[in-house]
Amino acid sequence: MTDQYCGYIGEGYSQAQEQLEDEMREFYSQNGARKALLSPATGQLAAVKAEEEEEEEVLRAQVCDVMTDKVKVYYVDHGFSEVIGKGKLLDLHEKFFRLPFQAAKVKLAGLEPFCQEPAVLKRFESLACGKILLAEILQRDETPLVVLYDTSQDDDVNINAACLKAMQDKTLENPLQVNSTYASVSVTNVCSDGTIFCQLPSRGLAKLNEILEKTESYFQSQVTSEFLVSRPFCGKCCLARYKGKWSRVEITNLHGSRVLDIQFVDLGVPASVEVIELREIPPPFLRELIAIPPQAIKCCLADLSVSVGSWTPDAVMWLRDAVLNSTDCSMKVARLDTAKGVVHIHLYTSKGAADAGRSVNRQLADSDVWKHQKDVFLSSRSPSRAPAPPSAKPSGPPPAAPPRAEPGKAPAAPLQLPPLLELPQAGHNMDIYVSVACHPGHFVLQPWQDLYKLVVLMGEMILYYNKMEEKPLSVEKNQIYAAKVENNWHRVLVKGILTNGLVSVYELDYGKHELVSLTQLQPLINEFRQLPFQGITAQLAGVKPRQWSEEASIVFRNHVEKKPLVAQIETVHEATQPWDRKVVVYLVDTANEEKDIWVHDIMSEFVDELSKAA
């Protein structure tokens, strides 16, 4: 199970293989070319006649084992073995040696200890075999270590994580039944959309606590740094501290190599941490801990769901104050939504467990904060994903920052703008990265040499803001804030405030315009105002300003967007605010070793061709 075979898809891979097999079929259809391989030897390459439904195929194979009248062969372009009669073996002509073998042997990260488990093998076969998948390569050895994803659905499926879940012991699950009441319920988290996570007494929870106590003792007797996670990846199960104790977590997202997002699987609590805070599960407890299903049950309060958007911050705070970290609640199951994995419940505190009229559901519905809920539409969804900065090796330590403010507390001193980004003088060059390209008259560039500082800054913002609770914020137009866009926190300028609870913002480091919910804005503390804003609005030099056509804009975008280039400064237009500054630059692509490519030449030639065609 650890070793699997996959074939590459795309130009130069699957197309080249199809061409090779077409040539082999045509070549071996001639009787003179069908030279039987009379004395096959182990390790020898051969052509094999493979009978298909419509026509005969000829495939490349390697002899694995020679028997009396049969041989076992491995199909080097398809990744599977078969026992066939010796009569199907043909001599492989040397002209079919030119294409490298198209089946690659890989290892699935995180599944190494469970490579022979029947349940894991069965799950992998059902999820991955015969499908087109995305492979993330973690380690490029002779046998690469990979994570596989099925991207054919609305939500990507992590194949490695799904196969690992096949190891869970279903007898340790806590099956819930409609109309049944459960006591001694612990509420472990309340999310911004009103979803809550609960723990119920069960065999699985008792066993989990027992093993985690043993793990605590084990770590006390060991050097815990030896269990640092050296190769994090999405879907990996490991350990992190929660309220002073080691708890099971799953890595859900990586922000570069230092900061990542995790989910405490037994609490339903998300967090952002540095990778040095994680530990591998010690081998003596790995199999037992993997076998225990997650002990956090995702629930929502029956009859209080919001059809669109999120709860108001006031409603979320009311619910958190009422039930969060309560260990003696009870709940009655109203409905099981298996499709979404959510349990609809009526929740009671210990004092109101026997009185349906005193349920938390009823109390919240009757409160003023819920009566205002219907008047406000809040959406935390962003219409597009923020681009990740390119990888850049740091050339020095990040700039020193002043002491960090406490989460949730605004600094007492007035917040100042960052220092102005220093730009080269006219005629000088700078290495840049184009983050956004609309057309030659408007694009956004970032100085390449400082990109690593931006990566460090965004990591710090994630660690800081993801630990804060959502609180209502008075937002003003033309002021700067921190805004959460998808999984990242950005420094933004508020451009407009909409009546539906959304805010139009401009990402000051990337040059993108976004719509975010008011709940996703936080004050930008002084620590995060030390680095100059990295996004610089630019215009291409060497071409006449015009109304650029969609065709010309696409050509320009394909040549510069998301690419490192060299910018030669022609003019710097200063402005009162840093985000209003503008530069006019020549762009040069130096990736071609033979000659530099000047982008304005490409655009001029394209415009000339359009004029001639017209």
Coordinates of C-alpha atoms in Angstrom, one line a residue:
M1 CA 0.0 0.0 0.0
T2 CA 2.9 2.4 0.7
D3 CA 4.2 1.9 -2.9
Q4 CA 1.7 2.7 -5.6
Y5 CA 2.0 3.3 -9.3
C6 CA 0.6 6.3 -11.2
G7 CA 0.8 7.5 -14.8
Y8 CA 1.5 11.1 -15.8
I9 CA -1.2 13.1 -17.7
G10 CA -0.6 15.9 -20.1
E11 CA 1.4 16.9 -23.2
G12 CA 4.7 15.0 -23.3
Y13 CA 3.3 12.2 -21.1
S14 CA -0.1 10.6 -21.9
Q15 CA 0.0 12.0 -25.5
A16 CA 3.5 10.7 -26.1
Q17 CA 2.5 7.3 -24.7
E18 CA -0.6 7.1 -27.0
Q19 CA 1.6 8.0 -29.9
L20 CA 4.1 5.3 -29.0
E21 CA 1.4 2.6 -28.6
D22 CA -0.1 3.6 -32.0
E23 CA 3.3 3.1 -33.5
M24 CA 3.7 -0.2 -31.8
R25 CA 0.3 -1.4 -32.9
E26 CA 1.1 -0.5 -36.5
F27 CA 4.6 -2.0 -36.4
Y28 CA 3.6 -5.3 -34.9
S29 CA 0.7 -5.7 -37.2
Q30 CA 3.2 -6.6 -39.9
N31 CA 4.0 -10.3 -39.7
G32 CA 7.7 -9.8 -40.3
A33 CA 8.0 -7.7 -37.1
R34 CA 6.4 -10.3 -34.9
K35 CA 9.5 -11.9 -33.6
A36 CA 8.7 -14.2 -30.6
L37 CA 10.8 -13.9 -27.5
L38 CA 11.8 -17.5 -27.2
S39 CA 14.0 -17.4 -24.1
P40 CA 12.8 -14.7 -21.8
A41 CA 14.9 -13.8 -18.8
T42 CA 14.0 -12.0 -15.6
G43 CA 14.4 -8.2 -16.0
Q44 CA 14.3 -8.3 -19.8
L45 CA 12.1 -5.8 -21.7
A46 CA 9.5 -7.2 -24.1
A47 CA 6.5 -6.3 -26.2
V48 CA 3.3 -8.0 -25.1
K49 CA 0.2 -8.7 -27.2
A50 CA -2.7 -7.5 -25.0
E51 CA -6.1 -8.5 -26.3
E52 CA -8.6 -5.7 -26.0
E53 CA -12.4 -5.7 -26.8
E54 CA -12.1 -3.9 -30.2
E55 CA -8.5 -4.5 -31.3
E56 CA -5.2 -5.9 -30.4
E57 CA -2.9 -3.7 -28.3
V58 CA 0.9 -4.1 -28.0
L59 CA 2.4 -2.8 -24.7
R60 CA 5.8 -2.5 -23.3
A61 CA 6.6 -4.8 -20.3
Q62 CA 9.4 -6.1 -18.2
V63 CA 9.7 -9.8 -17.3
C64 CA 9.4 -10.4 -13.6
D65 CA 9.3 -14.2 -13.3
V66 CA 9.8 -17.0 -15.7
M67 CA 7.8 -20.3 -15.2
T68 CA 7.4 -23.4 -17.3
D69 CA 5.0 -22.1 -19.9
K70 CA 4.0 -18.8 -18.4
V71 CA 5.7 -15.6 -17.4
K72 CA 4.8 -12.8 -15.0
V73 CA 5.3 -9.4 -16.6
Y74 CA 5.0 -5.8 -15.3
Y75 CA 3.6 -3.2 -17.7
V76 CA 6.1 -0.4 -17.4
D77 CA 3.7 2.3 -18.8
H78 CA 0.6 1.2 -16.8
G79 CA 1.9 0.1 -13.4
F80 CA 0.4 -3.4 -13.0
S81 CA 1.5 -7.0 -13.3
E82 CA 0.0 -10.0 -15.0
V83 CA 0.8 -13.6 -15.6
I84 CA 0.6 -14.5 -19.3
G85 CA 1.5 -17.3 -21.7
K86 CA 5.0 -17.2 -23.2
G87 CA 3.4 -17.0 -26.7
K88 CA 2.3 -13.4 -26.1
L89 CA 5.9 -12.2 -25.6
L90 CA 7.5 -10.4 -28.6
D91 CA 11.0 -9.0 -29.1
L92 CA 10.9 -5.2 -28.3
H93 CA 12.4 -3.3 -31.1
E94 CA 15.0 -0.7 -30.1
K95 CA 13.1 2.2 -31.5
F96 CA 10.5 1.8 -28.8
F97 CA 13.1 2.3 -26.1
R98 CA 13.2 6.1 -26.6
L99 CA 10.2 7.0 -24.3
P100 CA 10.9 6.8 -20.5
F101 CA 8.6 4.4 -18.6
Q102 CA 5.3 6.2 -18.0
A103 CA 4.3 4.5 -14.7
A104 CA 6.0 6.0 -11.7
K105 CA 6.3 4.3 -8.3
V106 CA 5.3 6.5 -5.4
K107 CA 4.8 6.3 -1.7
L108 CA 1.7 7.7 0.0
A109 CA 2.7 10.0 2.9
G110 CA 1.2 9.1 6.3
L111 CA 0.3 5.5 5.3
E112 CA 3.7 3.9 5.7
P113 CA 2.8 1.9 8.9
F114 CA -0.5 0.7 7.4
C115 CA 0.7 -0.4 4.0
Q116 CA -0.7 -4.0 4.3
E117 CA -4.0 -3.3 6.0
P118 CA -6.9 -4.7 4.0
A119 CA -9.2 -1.9 4.9
V120 CA -6.7 0.7 3.7
L121 CA -6.1 -1.2 0.5
K122 CA -9.8 -1.5 -0.2
R123 CA -10.4 2.2 0.5
F124 CA -7.5 3.2 -1.8
E125 CA -8.8 1.0 -4.6
S126 CA -12.3 2.5 -4.4
L127 CA -11.0 6.1 -4.2
A128 CA -8.0 6.2 -6.5
C129 CA -7.6 3.4 -9.0
G130 CA -8.3 4.3 -12.6
K131 CA -8.9 8.0 -11.8
I132 CA -7.1 11.2 -12.8
L133 CA -5.7 12.7 -9.6
L134 CA -3.5 15.6 -8.5
A135 CA -0.2 14.5 -6.9
E136 CA 1.6 16.8 -4.4
I137 CA 5.3 15.7 -4.2
L138 CA 6.7 16.1 -0.7
Q139 CA 10.0 14.4 -1.2
R140 CA 11.8 13.7 -4.5
D141 CA 13.6 10.4 -3.8
E142 CA 13.9 7.4 -6.1
T143 CA 10.4 6.6 -4.9
P144 CA 8.8 10.0 -4.4
L145 CA 6.7 10.7 -1.3
V146 CA 3.3 12.1 -2.4
V147 CA -0.2 13.2 -1.3
L148 CA -2.9 12.5 -3.8
Y149 CA -6.0 14.6 -4.3
D150 CA -9.2 13.9 -6.2
T151 CA -10.1 17.3 -7.6
S152 CA -13.1 16.2 -9.7
Q153 CA -15.6 17.2 -7.0
D154 CA -16.7 20.5 -5.5
D155 CA -14.4 19.9 -2.5
D156 CA -11.0 18.3 -3.1
V157 CA -10.7 14.9 -1.5
N158 CA -7.3 14.1 0.2
I159 CA -6.8 10.4 -0.8
N160 CA -4.1 9.8 1.9
A161 CA -6.3 11.2 4.7
A162 CA -9.4 9.2 3.5
C163 CA -7.4 6.0 3.4
L164 CA -6.1 6.6 6.9
K165 CA -9.6 7.0 8.2
A166 CA -10.3 3.4 7.0
M167 CA -8.2 2.4 10.1
Q168 CA -10.9 3.8 12.5
D169 CA -12.6 1.3 14.7
K170 CA -16.4 1.7 14.1
T171 CA -17.2 0.0 17.4
L172 CA -15.7 3.1 19.2
E173 CA -18.1 5.5 17.4
N174 CA -21.0 7.1 19.3
P175 CA -24.1 6.3 17.2
L176 CA -26.8 8.9 17.6
Q177 CA -30.5 8.3 17.3
V178 CA -33.3 10.8 16.6
N179 CA -35.4 11.8 19.6
S180 CA -32.8 10.4 22.0
T181 CA -31.5 12.5 24.8
Y182 CA -27.8 12.4 25.9
A183 CA -26.5 13.8 29.2
S184 CA -23.0 14.9 30.4
V185 CA -22.4 16.7 27.1
S186 CA -19.4 19.0 26.8
V187 CA -19.5 21.9 24.4
T188 CA -16.0 22.4 23.1
N189 CA -16.4 25.0 20.4
V190 CA -18.9 27.5 19.0
C191 CA -18.2 28.7 15.4
S192 CA -19.1 32.0 13.7
D193 CA -21.9 30.4 11.7
G194 CA -23.6 29.0 14.9
T195 CA -22.2 25.5 14.5
I196 CA -21.2 23.9 17.8
F197 CA -19.0 20.9 18.6
C198 CA -19.9 18.6 21.4
Q199 CA -18.2 15.7 23.2
L200 CA -20.4 12.8 24.5
P201 CA -19.3 10.2 27.0
S202 CA -18.4 7.0 25.1
R203 CA -16.0 4.1 25.0
G204 CA -14.0 5.9 22.3
L205 CA -13.6 9.1 24.5
A206 CA -12.6 7.0 27.5
K207 CA -10.0 5.1 25.5
L208 CA -8.7 8.3 23.9
N209 CA -8.2 10.0 27.3
E210 CA -6.4 6.9 28.6
I211 CA -4.0 6.8 25.7
L212 CA -3.3 10.5 25.7
E213 CA -2.4 10.3 29.4
K214 CA 0.1 7.5 28.5
T215 CA 1.4 9.7 25.7
E216 CA 1.9 12.6 28.2
S217 CA 3.9 10.3 30.5
Y218 CA 5.9 9.0 27.5
F219 CA 6.9 12.5 26.4
Q220 CA 7.9 13.4 29.9
S221 CA 10.4 10.5 29.8
Q222 CA 11.7 11.4 26.4
V223 CA 13.3 14.3 24.6
T224 CA 10.2 15.6 22.9
S225 CA 12.1 17.6 20.3
E226 CA 13.0 14.2 18.7
F227 CA 9.3 13.9 17.7
L228 CA 9.2 17.3 15.8
V229 CA 7.2 17.1 12.6
S230 CA 9.8 17.4 9.9
R231 CA 7.5 17.1 6.9
P232 CA 4.0 18.5 7.4
F233 CA 1.3 18.0 4.8
C234 CA -2.4 18.5 4.6
G235 CA -4.3 15.6 6.2
K236 CA -1.4 14.5 8.4
C237 CA -2.4 13.4 11.9
C238 CA -0.1 14.5 14.8
L239 CA -0.2 16.1 18.2
A240 CA -0.4 19.7 19.5
R241 CA -0.9 21.2 23.0
Y242 CA -4.4 22.3 24.0
K243 CA -4.8 23.9 27.4
G244 CA -1.6 22.3 28.6
K245 CA -2.2 18.8 27.3
W246 CA -1.3 16.9 24.1
S247 CA -4.3 16.5 21.8
R248 CA -4.8 14.9 18.4
V249 CA -4.8 17.3 15.4
E250 CA -5.1 17.2 11.6
I251 CA -3.2 19.6 9.4
T252 CA -5.7 21.4 7.3
N253 CA -3.6 24.1 5.5
L254 CA 0.0 25.2 5.1
H255 CA 1.1 28.8 4.9
G256 CA 4.6 28.3 3.6
S257 CA 7.1 26.2 5.6
R258 CA 6.6 27.7 9.0
V259 CA 2.9 28.5 9.8
L260 CA 0.0 26.1 9.3
D261 CA -3.6 25.6 10.2
I262 CA -4.8 22.7 12.3
Q263 CA -8.0 21.2 13.6
F264 CA -8.2 19.6 17.0
V265 CA -10.2 16.6 15.8
D266 CA -11.6 15.7 19.2
L267 CA -12.7 19.3 20.1
G268 CA -13.7 20.8 16.7
V269 CA -11.4 23.7 17.5
P270 CA -9.3 25.2 14.6
A271 CA -6.0 26.9 15.3
S272 CA -3.0 28.4 13.5
V273 CA 0.4 27.4 14.9
E274 CA 4.1 27.2 14.0
V275 CA 5.3 23.8 12.8
I276 CA 7.7 23.6 15.8
E277 CA 4.6 23.3 18.0
L278 CA 3.6 20.0 16.5
R279 CA 4.8 16.5 17.5
E280 CA 4.6 13.1 15.8
I281 CA 2.5 10.5 17.5
P282 CA 4.9 8.1 19.2
P283 CA 5.1 4.7 17.5
P284 CA 3.9 2.8 20.6
F285 CA 0.5 4.7 20.5
L286 CA 0.1 5.4 16.8
R287 CA -2.1 2.5 15.8
E288 CA -4.4 2.9 18.9
L289 CA -4.8 6.6 18.4
I290 CA -5.5 6.4 14.7
A291 CA -8.1 3.7 15.3
I292 CA -10.2 6.1 17.6
P293 CA -12.8 8.1 15.5
P294 CA -12.9 11.9 16.1
Q295 CA -14.7 12.6 19.4
A296 CA -16.1 16.1 18.4
I297 CA -19.6 15.9 17.0
K298 CA -20.6 18.7 14.7
C299 CA -24.0 20.1 15.7
C300 CA -26.3 23.0 15.1
L301 CA -29.3 24.3 17.1
A302 CA -32.5 23.0 15.6
D303 CA -34.8 25.7 14.2
L304 CA -32.1 28.4 14.4
S305 CA -30.2 27.8 11.2
V306 CA -29.5 30.7 8.9
S307 CA -30.3 30.0 5.3
V308 CA -27.7 32.3 3.9
G309 CA -24.5 33.8 5.4
S310 CA -23.4 33.7 9.0
W311 CA -24.7 34.6 12.4
T312 CA -24.2 38.1 13.7
P313 CA -21.2 38.5 16.1
D314 CA -23.7 39.3 18.9
A315 CA -25.6 36.1 18.5
V316 CA -22.3 34.1 18.4
M317 CA -21.1 35.8 21.5
W318 CA -24.4 35.1 23.3
L319 CA -24.1 31.4 22.5
R320 CA -20.5 31.2 23.5
D321 CA -21.2 32.8 26.8
A322 CA -24.1 30.5 27.4
V323 CA -22.6 27.1 26.6
L324 CA -18.9 27.2 25.6
N325 CA -16.8 24.9 27.8
S326 CA -19.8 23.7 29.7
T327 CA -19.3 20.1 30.7
D328 CA -22.7 19.2 32.1
C329 CA -25.1 20.0 29.3
S330 CA -27.7 17.6 27.7
M331 CA -29.0 17.5 24.2
K332 CA -31.9 15.9 22.3
V333 CA -31.3 14.9 18.7
A334 CA -33.9 16.4 16.4
R335 CA -32.5 15.4 13.0
L336 CA -29.4 13.7 11.5
D337 CA -28.1 15.5 8.3
T338 CA -25.7 12.8 7.1
A339 CA -25.1 14.5 3.8
K340 CA -23.5 17.5 5.6
G341 CA -22.3 15.6 8.7
V342 CA -24.3 17.8 11.1
V343 CA -26.6 16.8 13.9
H344 CA -29.6 19.1 14.6
I345 CA -30.1 19.3 18.4
H346 CA -32.0 20.9 21.2
L347 CA -29.4 21.9 23.8
Y348 CA -30.0 22.3 27.5
T349 CA -27.9 23.5 30.4
S350 CA -28.0 21.3 33.5
K351 CA -30.6 23.5 35.2
G352 CA -33.1 23.4 32.3
A353 CA -32.6 19.8 31.1
A354 CA -36.2 18.8 32.0
D355 CA -37.9 21.9 30.7
A356 CA -38.3 22.1 26.9
G357 CA -39.2 25.7 27.2
R358 CA -35.8 26.5 28.8
S359 CA -33.7 25.0 26.0
V360 CA -30.8 27.1 24.8
N361 CA -32.5 27.1 21.4
R362 CA -35.6 28.8 22.9
Q363 CA -33.6 31.2 25.0
L364 CA -31.6 32.4 22.0
A365 CA -34.7 32.7 19.8
D366 CA -36.4 34.9 22.4
S367 CA -33.4 37.1 23.0
D368 CA -32.9 40.6 21.5
V369 CA -29.7 39.5 19.7
W370 CA -31.6 36.9 17.7
K371 CA -34.4 39.2 16.8
H372 CA -31.9 41.5 15.1
Q373 CA -30.4 38.5 13.3
K374 CA -32.9 38.6 10.5
D375 CA -32.1 42.3 9.8
V376 CA -28.5 41.7 9.0
F377 CA -27.0 39.6 6.2
L378 CA -23.4 38.7 6.7
S379 CA -21.3 36.6 4.4
S380 CA -17.8 35.4 5.2
R381 CA -17.3 34.1 1.7
S382 CA -15.0 35.8 -0.7
P383 CA -15.6 35.6 -4.5
S384 CA -12.1 34.7 -5.3
R385 CA -9.0 33.3 -3.8
A386 CA -6.0 35.5 -2.9
P387 CA -2.8 34.5 -4.7
A388 CA 0.0 33.1 -2.6
P389 CA 3.4 34.9 -2.8
P390 CA 6.1 33.1 -4.8
S391 CA 8.7 31.1 -2.9
A392 CA 11.8 33.2 -2.2
K393 CA 14.7 32.2 -0.1
P394 CA 15.4 34.7 2.8
S395 CA 18.6 36.6 2.5
G396 CA 18.5 37.7 6.1
P397 CA 16.4 37.9 9.3
P398 CA 13.0 39.6 9.3
P399 CA 12.9 43.1 10.5
A400 CA 12.6 43.6 14.2
A401 CA 9.1 44.4 15.4
P402 CA 7.8 46.2 18.5
P403 CA 6.1 44.3 21.3
R404 CA 2.8 42.6 20.3
A405 CA -0.5 43.9 21.6
E406 CA -2.8 41.6 23.5
P407 CA -5.4 39.9 21.2
G408 CA -8.7 41.9 21.1
K409 CA -7.1 45.1 22.6
A410 CA -6.5 48.0 20.3
P411 CA -3.2 49.8 20.8
A412 CA -3.5 53.1 22.8
A413 CA -1.2 55.1 20.5
P414 CA -2.5 56.3 17.1
L415 CA -1.8 53.9 14.4
Q416 CA 0.7 55.2 11.8
L417 CA 1.2 54.2 8.1
P418 CA 4.2 52.0 7.3
P419 CA 7.3 53.7 5.9
L420 CA 7.2 54.4 2.2
L421 CA 8.6 51.7 -0.1
E422 CA 12.0 52.9 -1.5
L423 CA 12.0 52.7 -5.3
P424 CA 15.1 52.9 -7.7
Q425 CA 15.8 56.1 -9.6
A426 CA 14.8 56.4 -13.2
G427 CA 16.9 54.2 -15.5
H428 CA 17.7 51.7 -12.7
N429 CA 16.5 48.1 -12.6
M430 CA 14.7 46.1 -9.9
D431 CA 13.7 42.4 -9.6
I432 CA 10.0 42.2 -9.3
Y433 CA 7.0 39.8 -9.2
V434 CA 3.8 40.8 -11.0
S435 CA 0.9 39.8 -8.7
V436 CA -2.0 41.3 -10.8
A437 CA -2.1 42.2 -14.5
C438 CA -5.2 43.8 -16.0
H439 CA -3.6 45.3 -19.2
P440 CA -0.4 47.2 -20.1
G441 CA -1.9 50.4 -18.6
H442 CA -2.6 48.8 -15.2
F443 CA -0.8 46.0 -13.3
V444 CA 0.7 45.6 -9.8
L445 CA 4.2 44.6 -9.1
Q446 CA 6.1 43.6 -5.9
P447 CA 9.8 44.0 -5.1
W448 CA 11.3 40.5 -5.3
Q449 CA 14.0 41.0 -2.7
D450 CA 11.4 41.8 0.1
L451 CA 8.9 39.1 -0.7
Y452 CA 10.3 36.8 2.0
K453 CA 9.5 39.6 4.5
L454 CA 5.9 39.6 3.3
V455 CA 5.7 35.9 3.8
V456 CA 7.0 36.2 7.3
L457 CA 4.6 39.1 8.0
M458 CA 1.5 37.2 6.8
G459 CA 2.6 34.2 8.9
E460 CA 2.7 36.4 11.9
M461 CA -0.7 37.9 11.1
I462 CA -2.2 34.4 10.8
L463 CA -0.9 33.4 14.2
Y464 CA -2.1 36.6 15.8
Y465 CA -5.6 37.1 14.3
N466 CA -6.7 33.5 14.2
K467 CA -6.4 33.4 18.0
M468 CA -8.8 36.3 18.4
E469 CA -12.5 36.0 18.9
E470 CA -14.7 37.8 16.4
K471 CA -15.9 41.1 17.8
P472 CA -18.0 43.9 16.2
L473 CA -15.7 46.6 14.7
S474 CA -16.6 50.1 13.7
V475 CA -15.3 50.3 10.1
E476 CA -14.5 53.5 8.3
K477 CA -14.0 54.1 4.6
N478 CA -10.4 54.9 3.4
Q479 CA -8.9 53.4 6.6
I480 CA -6.5 50.4 6.7
Y481 CA -7.3 47.2 8.5
A482 CA -6.4 43.5 8.6
A483 CA -8.9 41.4 6.6
K484 CA -9.2 37.6 6.3
V485 CA -9.5 36.6 2.6
E486 CA -9.9 32.8 2.3
N487 CA -7.3 31.4 4.7
N488 CA -4.9 34.4 4.8
W489 CA -4.9 37.7 6.6
H490 CA -4.1 40.7 4.4
R491 CA -3.4 44.4 5.0
V492 CA -6.2 46.2 3.2
L493 CA -7.7 49.6 2.5
V494 CA -11.5 49.9 2.9
K495 CA -12.9 51.3 -0.4
G496 CA -16.6 51.0 0.4
I497 CA -19.1 49.7 2.9
L498 CA -22.1 47.9 1.5
T499 CA -25.6 47.8 3.1
N500 CA -25.6 43.9 3.1
G501 CA -22.8 43.6 5.6
L502 CA -20.0 43.3 3.0
V503 CA -17.0 45.6 2.6
S504 CA -15.0 46.4 -0.5
V505 CA -11.3 46.2 0.3
Y506 CA -8.1 46.7 -1.7
E507 CA -5.2 44.4 -0.7
L508 CA -2.3 46.8 -0.2
D509 CA 0.4 44.1 -0.7
Y510 CA -1.0 42.3 -3.7
G511 CA -3.2 44.9 -5.6
K512 CA -6.4 42.8 -5.6
H513 CA -9.9 44.1 -4.9
E514 CA -12.0 41.8 -2.7
L515 CA -15.4 41.7 -1.0
V516 CA -15.3 40.5 2.6
S517 CA -17.7 40.3 5.5
L518 CA -17.5 42.9 8.2
T519 CA -16.8 40.0 10.6
Q520 CA -13.5 39.3 8.7
L521 CA -12.0 42.7 9.5
Q522 CA -9.7 43.5 12.5
P523 CA -7.6 46.5 13.5
L524 CA -4.2 46.5 11.9
I525 CA -1.9 46.7 15.0
N526 CA 1.4 48.6 14.9
E527 CA 3.5 45.5 14.7
F528 CA 2.0 44.8 11.2
R529 CA 2.6 48.4 10.0
Q530 CA 6.4 48.2 10.0
L531 CA 6.9 46.7 6.5
P532 CA 6.1 49.1 3.6
F533 CA 3.1 48.1 1.6
Q534 CA 4.5 45.8 -1.1
G535 CA 2.0 46.4 -4.0
I536 CA 3.0 49.0 -6.5
T537 CA 0.6 50.1 -9.2
A538 CA 2.4 50.2 -12.6
Q539 CA 2.1 51.1 -16.3
L540 CA 4.1 49.6 -19.1
A541 CA 6.6 51.9 -20.7
G542 CA 7.4 51.9 -24.5
V543 CA 3.8 51.6 -25.7
K544 CA 1.3 54.4 -26.3
P545 CA -1.6 54.6 -23.8
R546 CA -4.8 53.3 -25.3
Q547 CA -8.0 51.5 -24.7
W548 CA -6.6 48.0 -24.6
S549 CA -8.7 45.2 -26.3
E550 CA -9.5 42.0 -24.5
E551 CA -7.2 40.1 -26.9
A552 CA -4.3 42.4 -26.1
S553 CA -5.0 42.2 -22.4
I554 CA -4.9 38.4 -22.4
V555 CA -1.6 38.4 -24.3
F556 CA -0.1 40.8 -21.8
R557 CA -1.5 38.9 -18.8
N558 CA -0.1 35.6 -20.1
H559 CA 3.4 37.1 -20.4
V560 CA 3.7 38.8 -17.1
E561 CA 1.1 37.7 -14.4
K562 CA 2.4 35.6 -11.6
K563 CA 5.9 35.8 -13.0
P564 CA 9.3 37.1 -11.7
L565 CA 10.6 39.7 -14.1
V566 CA 13.0 42.7 -14.2
A567 CA 11.5 46.2 -14.2
Q568 CA 13.5 49.1 -15.6
I569 CA 12.2 52.3 -14.0
E570 CA 11.2 55.1 -16.4
T571 CA 9.1 57.4 -14.2
V572 CA 7.9 57.4 -10.6
H573 CA 4.7 59.4 -9.9
E574 CA 4.6 60.2 -6.2
A575 CA 1.3 60.7 -4.3
T576 CA 0.0 61.7 -0.9
Q577 CA -0.9 58.1 0.0
P578 CA 1.4 55.1 -0.7
W579 CA -1.4 53.2 -2.5
D580 CA -1.8 56.0 -5.0
R581 CA 1.8 56.0 -6.1
K582 CA 2.4 54.8 -9.7
V583 CA 5.5 53.7 -11.7
V584 CA 6.0 53.5 -15.4
V585 CA 8.4 50.7 -16.2
Y586 CA 9.8 48.5 -18.9
L587 CA 9.3 44.8 -18.2
V588 CA 12.0 42.3 -19.2
D589 CA 11.7 38.5 -19.0
T590 CA 15.2 37.2 -18.4
A591 CA 14.2 33.5 -18.1
N592 CA 15.4 32.7 -21.6
E593 CA 19.1 32.0 -21.5
E594 CA 19.6 33.0 -25.2
K595 CA 18.1 36.5 -25.1
D596 CA 16.0 38.8 -22.9
I597 CA 12.4 39.4 -23.9
W598 CA 11.1 43.0 -23.7
V599 CA 7.4 42.9 -23.0
H600 CA 6.7 46.3 -24.7
D601 CA 8.1 44.9 -28.0
I602 CA 5.7 42.0 -27.8
M603 CA 2.7 44.3 -27.2
S604 CA 3.8 46.7 -30.0
E605 CA 4.1 43.8 -32.5
F606 CA 0.7 42.4 -31.4
V607 CA -1.0 45.8 -31.9
D608 CA 0.6 46.2 -35.3
E609 CA -0.7 42.8 -36.4
L610 CA -4.2 43.7 -35.2
S611 CA -4.1 47.0 -37.1
K612 CA -3.0 45.2 -40.3
A613 CA -5.7 42.5 -39.9
A614 CA -8.3 45.3 -39.5

